[in-house]
Amino acid sequence: MNYVVRDPIKPTSDALLQSTGVDGVFARTGMFERVVDGLNALISRHRDTDAEVLRFPPVTSRAHIQRSGYLGSFPNLLGAVCCLGGAEAEIRAAVDGAKAQGAWVKSLEATDLVLTPAACYPLYPLVAGRGRVPAGGLVFDVASDCFRHEPSRHIDRLQTFRMREFVRIGSPEQAAAFRAEWLARAPGIADLLGLSYQIAPASDPFFGRAGRLMAINQVEQSLKFELLLPVRSAQQPTACMSFNDHRDHFGKIWDIATAAGATAHTCCVAFGIDRLTLALFAAHGLDLRMWPTATREALAL
Ligand code: AMP
Ligand code: ZN
């Protein structure tokens, strides 16, 4: 079914998001969060009964992110936590007085932490530490506030956003079947929400020239699909969900073994919570009472 984007969301739409003065970083209003809560509850109702729920903080281990390959693939997107170290006198000299204005930034030292770039990254080392994956495989429901250094004036490209994911870890067949099930299931959820969608092959924004080859390879092997919804325009819809087949990438890096002793395969289905919420407002307008009944019921609005 085709729906018209009634109310393309403008960056100035204070009813939803309010500027903090930094591109891609917004305060979210009560109305925006009502829909976020409804969406999260809807996603929970689609969770496998045996899924394990984990909520990750917005920071994660720098060493883990380095080892996971994120730094190699997306060094331009990663944010690191830096702090002032050293003796009191050194810290005072860095921050005090008119002369130090702004100079303290040069005194920052890296810590053991980076900002979580995707909700599933902290999961793999955690699972690896538990020993072999049981024969039936594992399913997780994870979420995190994520950071990506891609400042933009576009309302759907945030530097900090919320990501929810279902992650399957097990045999190649178990991982592939899970992703296929979700690719088949997502249109039904979009229909329920009254959203006109497209599902398209996609690639990650791998860094640099070598990255372009990785992106081509990803498309050729059908490793990533995205569900696109109108947010800024119907002609250029926005990726609001992704369906990712990692093959044995994380299994190899973290030495995650199946019950049979083979390298585990992983896949994840990611819900971009802020983008999905923006897509709902773009489709149905700013007055929640006017939203389609089925959508309101699905979101308990
Ligand atoms: P990805 O790991 O890139 O497939 O991201 C998973 C989902 O997170 C995407 O489908 C988007 O919905 C959401 N997402 C990714 N980057 C951003 C961003 N800069 N701003 C808002 N949402 C994002
Ligand atoms: Zn993921």
XYZ file of C-alpha atoms and ligand atoms in Angstrom:
325
model
C 0.000 0.000 0.000
C 1.246 3.493 -0.730
C 0.981 6.286 1.775
C 1.728 9.922 1.200
C 4.342 11.661 3.315
C 1.971 14.222 4.742
C 4.335 16.185 6.830
C 7.983 15.935 5.825
C 9.846 16.461 9.058
C 11.732 19.723 9.077
C 14.799 20.225 11.248
C 12.846 22.960 12.979
C 10.048 20.662 14.058
C 10.338 21.531 17.749
C 7.345 19.346 18.542
C 9.594 16.288 18.124
C 13.249 17.174 18.500
C 14.818 20.316 19.893
C 18.225 21.618 18.963
C 21.114 21.391 21.402
C 23.207 23.611 19.151
C 25.214 20.642 17.856
C 24.332 19.055 14.505
C 22.790 15.615 14.894
C 22.314 15.892 18.688
C 18.764 16.643 19.848
C 16.598 16.755 22.934
C 13.583 14.508 22.378
C 10.138 15.735 23.365
C 7.516 13.869 25.389
C 5.457 13.255 22.256
C 8.468 11.774 20.442
C 9.210 9.513 23.420
C 5.595 8.272 23.638
C 6.038 6.840 20.160
C 9.526 5.513 21.007
C 8.042 3.667 24.007
C 5.230 2.234 21.870
C 7.701 1.110 19.248
C 9.969 -0.561 21.787
C 7.003 -2.427 23.279
C 5.922 -3.538 19.795
C 9.443 -4.810 19.061
C 9.457 -6.676 22.387
C 6.241 -8.435 21.376
C 8.099 -9.706 18.274
C 10.949 -11.117 20.357
C 11.608 -14.876 20.437
C 10.431 -16.285 23.751
C 13.880 -17.704 24.478
C 15.769 -14.492 23.625
C 18.085 -13.129 26.310
C 17.684 -9.392 26.931
C 20.778 -7.219 27.438
C 20.957 -3.431 27.526
C 24.379 -1.949 26.895
C 25.615 1.441 28.107
C 26.641 4.154 25.629
C 30.331 3.395 26.210
C 32.205 0.195 25.520
C 35.702 -1.287 25.660
C 38.187 0.374 23.316
C 40.187 -2.847 23.083
C 37.077 -4.796 22.052
C 36.162 -2.318 19.322
C 39.723 -2.419 17.986
C 39.711 -6.226 17.913
C 36.239 -6.449 16.370
C 37.447 -4.720 13.195
C 35.308 -1.594 13.622
C 38.365 0.632 13.799
C 39.730 -0.781 10.563
C 36.432 -0.434 8.696
C 34.986 2.812 10.112
C 37.827 4.780 11.797
C 36.179 8.051 10.742
C 32.941 7.263 12.591
C 34.322 6.136 15.947
C 34.199 8.424 18.975
C 36.610 7.868 21.873
C 36.278 8.924 25.498
C 39.134 11.186 26.563
C 39.783 12.583 30.036
C 42.273 14.772 31.843
C 44.852 12.742 33.707
C 47.992 13.550 35.656
C 48.656 15.395 38.884
C 46.421 18.136 40.288
C 48.842 20.840 39.161
C 48.821 19.598 35.569
C 45.034 19.398 35.453
C 44.695 22.856 37.044
C 47.125 24.328 34.510
C 45.100 22.787 31.669
C 41.723 24.109 32.771
C 42.220 27.221 34.907
C 42.625 30.809 33.923
C 41.937 32.800 30.809
C 45.047 31.452 29.085
C 43.812 27.873 29.390
C 40.540 28.548 27.582
C 40.177 25.777 25.079
C 43.739 24.643 25.741
C 42.564 21.839 28.008
C 41.451 19.919 24.924
C 45.121 19.422 23.973
C 45.749 17.841 27.391
C 43.116 15.131 26.958
C 44.262 11.539 27.156
C 42.504 8.527 25.691
C 40.778 6.220 28.199
C 39.891 2.531 27.878
C 36.471 3.516 26.538
C 34.936 4.394 23.187
C 31.339 5.334 22.404
C 29.289 2.275 21.439
C 28.944 2.400 17.615
C 26.330 -0.372 17.222
C 24.254 -2.263 19.772
C 25.549 -5.729 18.879
C 29.306 -5.085 19.090
C 29.604 -5.490 22.880
C 27.692 -8.789 22.690
C 30.217 -10.972 20.857
C 33.084 -10.830 23.401
C 30.541 -11.410 26.152
C 29.186 -14.559 24.452
C 32.709 -15.755 23.636
C 33.491 -15.764 27.343
C 30.660 -18.226 28.045
C 32.141 -21.158 26.131
C 30.528 -23.082 23.283
C 27.162 -22.010 21.893
C 24.447 -24.627 22.676
C 23.146 -26.811 19.823
C 20.003 -24.709 19.364
C 22.067 -21.542 19.010
C 21.405 -18.283 20.869
C 19.091 -15.299 20.345
C 19.571 -11.914 21.995
C 17.582 -8.711 22.254
C 20.142 -5.931 22.726
C 19.963 -2.140 22.705
C 22.273 0.798 23.145
C 22.609 4.497 22.616
C 25.015 4.591 19.676
C 27.425 7.253 18.479
C 28.719 7.810 14.969
C 30.733 10.873 14.041
C 28.700 11.912 11.035
C 27.462 15.430 11.876
C 24.743 16.527 9.475
C 21.955 19.069 9.167
C 19.624 16.296 8.062
C 17.060 15.357 10.688
C 17.520 11.625 10.029
C 21.314 11.577 10.345
C 22.113 11.828 14.019
C 25.415 11.614 15.826
C 23.770 9.895 18.773
C 20.775 7.607 18.284
C 19.137 4.548 19.754
C 19.542 1.127 18.238
C 17.671 -2.046 19.150
C 18.778 -5.381 17.683
C 17.873 -9.044 17.582
C 21.055 -11.090 17.229
C 21.293 -14.783 16.327
C 24.440 -16.785 17.021
C 24.816 -20.414 15.931
C 25.353 -22.554 12.845
C 25.433 -20.977 9.346
C 21.935 -22.392 8.743
C 20.533 -21.004 12.005
C 21.916 -17.518 11.315
C 20.757 -17.479 7.669
C 17.265 -18.733 8.564
C 16.855 -16.062 11.255
C 17.727 -13.244 8.885
C 15.453 -14.672 6.160
C 12.569 -14.902 8.660
C 13.042 -11.270 9.627
C 13.273 -10.122 6.018
C 9.910 -11.803 5.493
C 8.444 -10.439 8.721
C 9.451 -6.771 8.549
C 6.963 -5.796 5.789
C 4.094 -6.943 8.022
C 5.304 -4.628 10.795
C 5.639 -1.716 8.347
C 2.089 -2.417 7.098
C 0.762 -2.508 10.648
C 2.361 0.875 11.240
C 0.894 2.299 8.013
C 4.335 2.922 6.499
C 5.206 2.547 2.816
C 8.498 0.664 2.656
C 11.112 -0.650 0.302
C 13.614 -3.384 1.096
C 16.874 -3.010 -0.812
C 20.377 -4.489 -0.881
C 22.791 -2.202 0.963
C 26.379 -1.787 2.077
C 28.074 -0.251 5.083
C 30.017 3.016 4.645
C 33.450 1.336 4.784
C 36.272 3.868 4.967
C 38.500 4.828 2.056
C 39.431 3.209 -1.232
C 39.768 -0.334 0.120
C 36.402 0.247 1.752
C 34.714 0.727 -1.585
C 35.738 -2.793 -2.581
C 34.413 -4.154 0.698
C 31.096 -2.412 0.054
C 30.852 -3.900 -3.456
C 31.634 -7.335 -2.064
C 28.965 -6.907 0.625
C 26.302 -6.173 -1.999
C 27.465 -8.974 -4.303
C 27.187 -11.475 -1.473
C 23.819 -10.076 -0.280
C 25.214 -9.574 3.227
C 23.131 -6.481 4.040
C 19.575 -5.400 3.307
C 17.820 -2.299 4.543
C 14.202 -1.375 5.079
C 13.772 2.156 3.763
C 11.004 4.540 4.791
C 10.181 8.123 3.776
C 11.469 10.573 6.381
C 12.838 13.584 4.514
C 11.244 12.660 1.202
C 9.438 9.788 -0.457
C 11.918 9.886 -3.382
C 14.963 9.426 -1.117
C 13.759 7.165 1.678
C 15.859 6.599 4.787
C 17.325 3.312 6.063
C 15.376 2.583 9.244
C 16.164 -1.124 9.738
C 19.025 -3.329 8.612
C 19.351 -7.098 8.181
C 22.977 -8.116 8.428
C 24.653 -11.434 7.721
C 28.132 -11.326 9.292
C 28.917 -14.900 8.243
C 31.819 -16.043 10.491
C 33.344 -12.537 10.879
C 32.633 -12.179 14.616
C 32.805 -15.925 15.273
C 36.405 -15.981 14.007
C 37.522 -12.779 15.710
C 36.115 -13.786 19.086
C 36.649 -17.510 18.733
C 32.988 -18.341 19.249
C 32.384 -22.053 18.642
C 29.151 -23.965 18.010
C 28.262 -27.100 19.971
C 29.820 -29.106 17.116
C 33.087 -27.175 17.483
C 32.785 -25.159 14.254
C 33.156 -21.370 14.049
C 29.810 -19.774 14.867
C 27.982 -17.580 12.379
C 26.139 -14.448 13.491
C 23.497 -12.175 12.058
C 21.603 -9.183 13.377
C 18.385 -7.338 12.653
C 18.712 -3.680 13.687
C 15.890 -1.236 14.399
C 16.923 2.429 14.194
C 14.526 3.634 16.882
C 14.840 7.373 16.244
C 14.530 6.996 12.473
C 11.520 4.668 12.754
C 9.863 7.214 15.036
C 10.598 10.051 12.594
C 9.182 7.925 9.755
C 5.943 7.448 11.723
C 5.571 11.192 12.245
C 6.466 11.844 8.582
C 3.732 9.445 7.427
C 0.983 10.316 9.897
C 1.606 13.902 10.956
C 2.158 15.608 14.276
C -1.292 14.955 15.774
C -1.261 11.466 17.303
C -5.073 11.433 17.486
C -5.204 11.530 13.677
C -2.996 8.463 13.189
C -4.613 5.333 11.678
C -6.422 3.264 14.304
C -4.352 0.126 13.593
C -1.118 2.096 14.045
C -2.319 3.656 17.299
C -3.343 0.253 18.596
C -0.021 -1.318 17.588
C 1.829 1.413 19.483
C -0.649 1.578 22.384
C -1.133 5.311 21.781
P 23.634 -0.014 10.596
O 24.473 -0.727 11.618
O 24.392 1.074 9.889
O 22.902 -0.932 9.679
O 22.550 0.782 11.463
C 21.398 0.180 11.997
C 20.281 1.172 12.007
O 20.617 2.269 12.865
C 20.014 1.823 10.654
O 19.131 1.052 9.877
C 19.393 3.154 11.055
O 18.022 3.004 11.267
C 20.076 3.459 12.370
N 21.141 4.465 12.128
C 22.364 4.262 11.603
N 23.049 5.427 11.511
C 22.220 6.398 11.971
C 22.331 7.817 12.127
N 23.444 8.483 11.808
N 21.272 8.480 12.631
C 20.137 7.841 12.992
N 19.976 6.505 12.872
C 20.992 5.782 12.367
Zn 24.338 -5.582 14.670
